[in-house]
């Protein structure tokens, strides 16, 4: 979807905005970091966000770069968000939260948990525990972290939903049926899979096609991904790049739109 | 960093703990006891007494001594539980100004959170005495099966007591936390918690990375030691009546003495096989002669009296195991919590059910407070690798057209969580919808606990079903609910933090439920269903339009009259199904409707 990043126009007084609550809600979340697509997820406005951003732009409340190229530069008029907002949380952690948050809508349940399609339940559970120990909202309890809190909550919800669906036999079967088949020879791409876990997954897969880490796609890597370790960087680039070229299948249904129907039905059937 | 205390606010006893270094410890009160009775009294001169001192004077001041206030918290005056307590309690429970239950002590009436706040204040003082510094932050525990109203009311009590309640956590979860904290165990455990007033069972998985995940929980908020005492009390009262023809229950002081004696006998029978109950001068008869009560109670009799109560806990365990999708053999350890688990019969029943000896390593009276302290520290410190994944014990949803309960968040969902669903209007030009928020497992909306209501106004005037309202439910980590509704077209929003509705009378609730029936939101139908509905309604409308004319034409013949009455019944059935939004039934009616419509058209067309 829309990977452009709107910026707030610092000279524009928000009070001068005589619009509906949806616009003001949206404007509140524009911070020079989130893309239009992410704003849609965060505010629950979904696709409507595109037209609303256009309205805000027309009114001069926001500036939107056409391609997301200012991705590469620090936002010109605002201090870095981490400097003002993130009290009591280290920059690396804040960064990880943002990166994962941004890719939520493009990752399927397996990718989010960092497991293969054939993963055993025990493996899924371990991956889930590992993630929640890092991304449970309580990890930021009582800290003033602004936007990061809602991002973390959304990550937690997605991760929990992924776990709940995949741990339920019926839910998983239904989910798998809707999932486009994974491209042959590809590895599970995940933001969390380290070389070690990729290797162990490969071993667990047994006779599956030989695992090779794909070369990094030739797309510009955003400045934000530079600090990431190599494996993560490649995967992130693939994600973001995919978005830019619109070559990817449409993202999996987001939890916001569809409150977990497969797992709900699955769990009743399972009993 | 400021210290956080963990408080187990129990039905009969409360306990406070704190983390010292790396391990939690229970703080003894001034009398040297590790638990404090959850009792509050007001003396003749208006002095407030809390804890042991309140308990000691309970017999002579029965009317003004409150025990088991936890059984009343967050409940409505009209609930059966409150009604039962009004009958059996030695203190006076009165109706509050907003349909809540209040407690009358001498000249004032107190809300239940106020009474609980007095106990909490005492626990706070105990901790402050030990630490020699003021304490403001606390984690308070509640039974896992408490609903939102009860949780809110407990949080309110904490605030009244001057505490910043960081978190409300579930008692069995706290117990598991204390059990697993600092040990590197990966286990599936069951926590059987039978306390003074409530019963809970939770099944948890203690996993890697310090994750404590609750798989399922259930319970009964009106089943505990008090009920065992009441069984013994009933047995004593019955025996006395048979012997002397006098009902001891009419005398508040006698009742309090019986209660005390019953509790003592019950505790004694955990280690002995016979207990003597000896209450001299319990009451005087009409001839003004003093009567004494003297009986002996055997363990066997006690077990017979209470067998049904224990059976109930076992049934709940069975259900919880099913909900967790586990077999008995997969439970690796059973943790016993609460004073009642000292009873040999209870231990036997649990061992039998889970087919293994319960763990003896935790202290049943202290483990919950210890866990609360661990959680408090974990939240503020953040250094410990520890995450609690609890679940919501009840399904959460709203009432939709036809008084149906539409759950949005199912039972045993991991919290914090939120779910959204799109609803629509049930009438043409409906510009407001009322959202009734409910918690429970029943299909009929009225049978669930009503948490609150709110109205979303200013909707555009459109035909039925064309306005889209998105309702989002959130449950935070305290298990407390908030709801948010949004008109998708205008962005108009309305949200509430659902607050305790113990302020509502039953009448008000019935009225709310009644008015919402005409005024409610309705499930958004699928497009297919919407088409069926429209088709049926178009057919019905045309048949009804032709009705007078057709009736006039064909009513001369027997055959015609028969056809008319058949048509009438087809239409009325279809209308009922449409009103109920019963699409499956409507589908069946489509064919007869179409036939009737064709027949009517033919009749009208043939007659000039």
PDB file of N, CA and C in Angstrom, chain B residues 317-354:
ATOM      1  N   UNK B 317     -13.028 -27.826  37.946  1.00  0.00           N
ATOM      2  CA  UNK B 317     -11.697 -28.256  37.481  1.00  0.00           C
ATOM      3  C   UNK B 317     -11.810 -29.017  36.164  1.00  0.00           C
ATOM      4  N   UNK B 318     -12.795 -29.877  36.099  1.00  0.00           N
ATOM      5  CA  UNK B 318     -12.985 -30.703  34.903  1.00  0.00           C
ATOM      6  C   UNK B 318     -13.224 -29.806  33.690  1.00  0.00           C
ATOM      7  N   UNK B 319     -14.090 -28.823  33.871  1.00  0.00           N
ATOM      8  CA  UNK B 319     -14.429 -27.917  32.784  1.00  0.00           C
ATOM      9  C   UNK B 319     -13.204 -27.103  32.345  1.00  0.00           C
ATOM     10  N   UNK B 320     -12.438 -26.659  33.315  1.00  0.00           N
ATOM     11  CA  UNK B 320     -11.271 -25.826  33.009  1.00  0.00           C
ATOM     12  C   UNK B 320     -10.228 -26.604  32.219  1.00  0.00           C
ATOM     13  N   UNK B 321     -10.076 -27.865  32.596  1.00  0.00           N
ATOM     14  CA  UNK B 321      -9.150 -28.723  31.881  1.00  0.00           C
ATOM     15  C   UNK B 321      -9.585 -28.872  30.419  1.00  0.00           C
ATOM     16  N   UNK B 322     -10.882 -28.996  30.226  1.00  0.00           N
ATOM     17  CA  UNK B 322     -11.427 -29.070  28.866  1.00  0.00           C
ATOM     18  C   UNK B 322     -11.132 -27.780  28.106  1.00  0.00           C
ATOM     19  N   UNK B 323     -11.393 -26.652  28.769  1.00  0.00           N
ATOM     20  CA  UNK B 323     -11.160 -25.354  28.138  1.00  0.00           C
ATOM     21  C   UNK B 323      -9.694 -25.189  27.749  1.00  0.00           C
ATOM     22  N   UNK B 324      -8.811 -25.728  28.581  1.00  0.00           N
ATOM     23  CA  UNK B 324      -7.374 -25.605  28.298  1.00  0.00           C
ATOM     24  C   UNK B 324      -6.932 -26.629  27.259  1.00  0.00           C
ATOM     25  N   UNK B 325      -7.848 -27.494  26.857  1.00  0.00           N
ATOM     26  CA  UNK B 325      -7.565 -28.566  25.900  1.00  0.00           C
ATOM     27  C   UNK B 325      -6.414 -29.455  26.371  1.00  0.00           C
ATOM     28  N   UNK B 326      -6.455 -29.790  27.648  1.00  0.00           N
ATOM     29  CA  UNK B 326      -5.408 -30.641  28.195  1.00  0.00           C
ATOM     30  C   UNK B 326      -6.015 -31.875  28.844  1.00  0.00           C
ATOM     31  N   UNK B 327      -5.188 -32.906  28.956  1.00  0.00           N
ATOM     32  CA  UNK B 327      -5.590 -34.089  29.709  1.00  0.00           C
ATOM     33  C   UNK B 327      -4.961 -34.021  31.092  1.00  0.00           C
ATOM     34  N   UNK B 328      -5.587 -34.724  32.042  1.00  0.00           N
ATOM     35  CA  UNK B 328      -5.062 -34.738  33.413  1.00  0.00           C
ATOM     36  C   UNK B 328      -3.571 -35.016  33.463  1.00  0.00           C
ATOM     37  N   UNK B 329      -3.149 -35.971  32.627  1.00  0.00           N
ATOM     38  CA  UNK B 329      -1.755 -36.425  32.685  1.00  0.00           C
ATOM     39  C   UNK B 329      -0.794 -35.313  32.279  1.00  0.00           C
ATOM     40  N   UNK B 330      -1.308 -34.325  31.557  1.00  0.00           N
ATOM     41  CA  UNK B 330      -0.418 -33.255  31.089  1.00  0.00           C
ATOM     42  C   UNK B 330      -0.158 -32.199  32.163  1.00  0.00           C
ATOM     43  N   UNK B 331      -0.925 -32.268  33.262  1.00  0.00           N
ATOM     44  CA  UNK B 331      -0.686 -31.346  34.380  1.00  0.00           C
ATOM     45  C   UNK B 331       0.477 -31.908  35.192  1.00  0.00           C
ATOM     46  N   UNK B 332       1.545 -31.105  35.285  1.00  0.00           N
ATOM     47  CA  UNK B 332       2.747 -31.645  35.927  1.00  0.00           C
ATOM     48  C   UNK B 332       2.817 -31.366  37.421  1.00  0.00           C
ATOM     49  N   UNK B 333       2.083 -30.349  37.855  1.00  0.00           N
ATOM     50  CA  UNK B 333       2.085 -30.052  39.283  1.00  0.00           C
ATOM     51  C   UNK B 333       0.763 -29.376  39.643  1.00  0.00           C
ATOM     52  N   UNK B 334       0.291 -29.669  40.847  1.00  0.00           N
ATOM     53  CA  UNK B 334      -0.945 -29.046  41.315  1.00  0.00           C
ATOM     54  C   UNK B 334      -0.605 -28.222  42.552  1.00  0.00           C
ATOM     55  N   UNK B 335      -0.914 -26.928  42.504  1.00  0.00           N
ATOM     56  CA  UNK B 335      -0.593 -26.039  43.619  1.00  0.00           C
ATOM     57  C   UNK B 335      -1.871 -25.763  44.400  1.00  0.00           C
ATOM     58  N   UNK B 336      -1.817 -25.984  45.709  1.00  0.00           N
ATOM     59  CA  UNK B 336      -2.989 -25.723  46.542  1.00  0.00           C
ATOM     60  C   UNK B 336      -2.851 -24.356  47.205  1.00  0.00           C
ATOM     61  N   UNK B 337      -3.884 -23.545  47.077  1.00  0.00           N
ATOM     62  CA  UNK B 337      -3.870 -22.193  47.643  1.00  0.00           C
ATOM     63  C   UNK B 337      -5.148 -21.991  48.440  1.00  0.00           C
ATOM     64  N   UNK B 338      -5.040 -21.200  49.508  1.00  0.00           N
ATOM     65  CA  UNK B 338      -6.219 -20.873  50.311  1.00  0.00           C
ATOM     66  C   UNK B 338      -6.337 -21.798  51.509  1.00  0.00           C
ATOM     67  N   UNK B 339      -6.830 -21.229  52.615  1.00  0.00           N
ATOM     68  CA  UNK B 339      -6.900 -21.958  53.885  1.00  0.00           C
ATOM     69  C   UNK B 339      -7.703 -23.247  53.801  1.00  0.00           C
ATOM     70  N   UNK B 340      -8.715 -23.252  52.953  1.00  0.00           N
ATOM     71  CA  UNK B 340      -9.589 -24.422  52.874  1.00  0.00           C
ATOM     72  C   UNK B 340      -8.876 -25.656  52.329  1.00  0.00           C
ATOM     73  N   UNK B 341      -7.749 -25.440  51.665  1.00  0.00           N
ATOM     74  CA  UNK B 341      -7.056 -26.604  51.098  1.00  0.00           C
ATOM     75  C   UNK B 341      -6.306 -27.387  52.176  1.00  0.00           C
ATOM     76  N   UNK B 342      -6.413 -26.931  53.429  1.00  0.00           N
ATOM     77  CA  UNK B 342      -5.851 -27.723  54.532  1.00  0.00           C
ATOM     78  C   UNK B 342      -6.768 -28.887  54.876  1.00  0.00           C
ATOM     79  N   UNK B 343      -8.003 -28.812  54.457  1.00  0.00           N
ATOM     80  CA  UNK B 343      -8.968 -29.845  54.791  1.00  0.00           C
ATOM     81  C   UNK B 343      -8.594 -31.146  54.058  1.00  0.00           C
ATOM     82  N   UNK B 344      -8.433 -32.235  54.825  1.00  0.00           N
ATOM     83  CA  UNK B 344      -7.993 -33.493  54.191  1.00  0.00           C
ATOM     84  C   UNK B 344      -8.933 -33.936  53.057  1.00  0.00           C
ATOM     85  N   UNK B 345     -10.218 -33.711  53.250  1.00  0.00           N
ATOM     86  CA  UNK B 345     -11.178 -34.132  52.225  1.00  0.00           C
ATOM     87  C   UNK B 345     -10.936 -33.383  50.908  1.00  0.00           C
ATOM     88  N   UNK B 346     -10.593 -32.095  51.012  1.00  0.00           N
ATOM     89  CA  UNK B 346     -10.308 -31.299  49.816  1.00  0.00           C
ATOM     90  C   UNK B 346      -9.047 -31.831  49.139  1.00  0.00           C
ATOM     91  N   UNK B 347      -8.009 -32.051  49.939  1.00  0.00           N
ATOM     92  CA  UNK B 347      -6.750 -32.552  49.377  1.00  0.00           C
ATOM     93  C   UNK B 347      -6.953 -33.882  48.660  1.00  0.00           C
ATOM     94  N   UNK B 348      -7.776 -34.738  49.282  1.00  0.00           N
ATOM     95  CA  UNK B 348      -8.051 -36.040  48.691  1.00  0.00           C
ATOM     96  C   UNK B 348      -8.779 -35.896  47.360  1.00  0.00           C
ATOM     97  N   UNK B 349      -9.776 -35.010  47.364  1.00  0.00           N
ATOM     98  CA  UNK B 349     -10.564 -34.822  46.142  1.00  0.00           C
ATOM     99  C   UNK B 349      -9.688 -34.307  45.001  1.00  0.00           C
ATOM    100  N   UNK B 350      -8.792 -33.364  45.316  1.00  0.00           N
ATOM    101  CA  UNK B 350      -7.916 -32.803  44.290  1.00  0.00           C
ATOM    102  C   UNK B 350      -6.942 -33.867  43.780  1.00  0.00           C
ATOM    103  N   UNK B 351      -6.352 -34.616  44.738  1.00  0.00           N
ATOM    104  CA  UNK B 351      -5.405 -35.669  44.365  1.00  0.00           C
ATOM    105  C   UNK B 351      -6.092 -36.709  43.489  1.00  0.00           C
ATOM    106  N   UNK B 352      -7.323 -37.049  43.850  1.00  0.00           N
ATOM    107  CA  UNK B 352      -8.067 -38.028  43.057  1.00  0.00           C
ATOM    108  C   UNK B 352      -8.326 -37.519  41.652  1.00  0.00           C
ATOM    109  N   UNK B 353      -8.767 -36.274  41.595  1.00  0.00           N
ATOM    110  CA  UNK B 353      -9.137 -35.760  40.282  1.00  0.00           C
ATOM    111  C   UNK B 353      -7.935 -35.659  39.360  1.00  0.00           C
ATOM    112  N   UNK B 354      -6.843 -35.051  39.847  1.00  0.00           N
ATOM    113  CA  UNK B 354      -5.683 -34.870  38.969  1.00  0.00           C
ATOM    114  C   UNK B 354      -4.776 -36.103  38.935  1.00  0.00           C
TER     115      UNK B 354
END
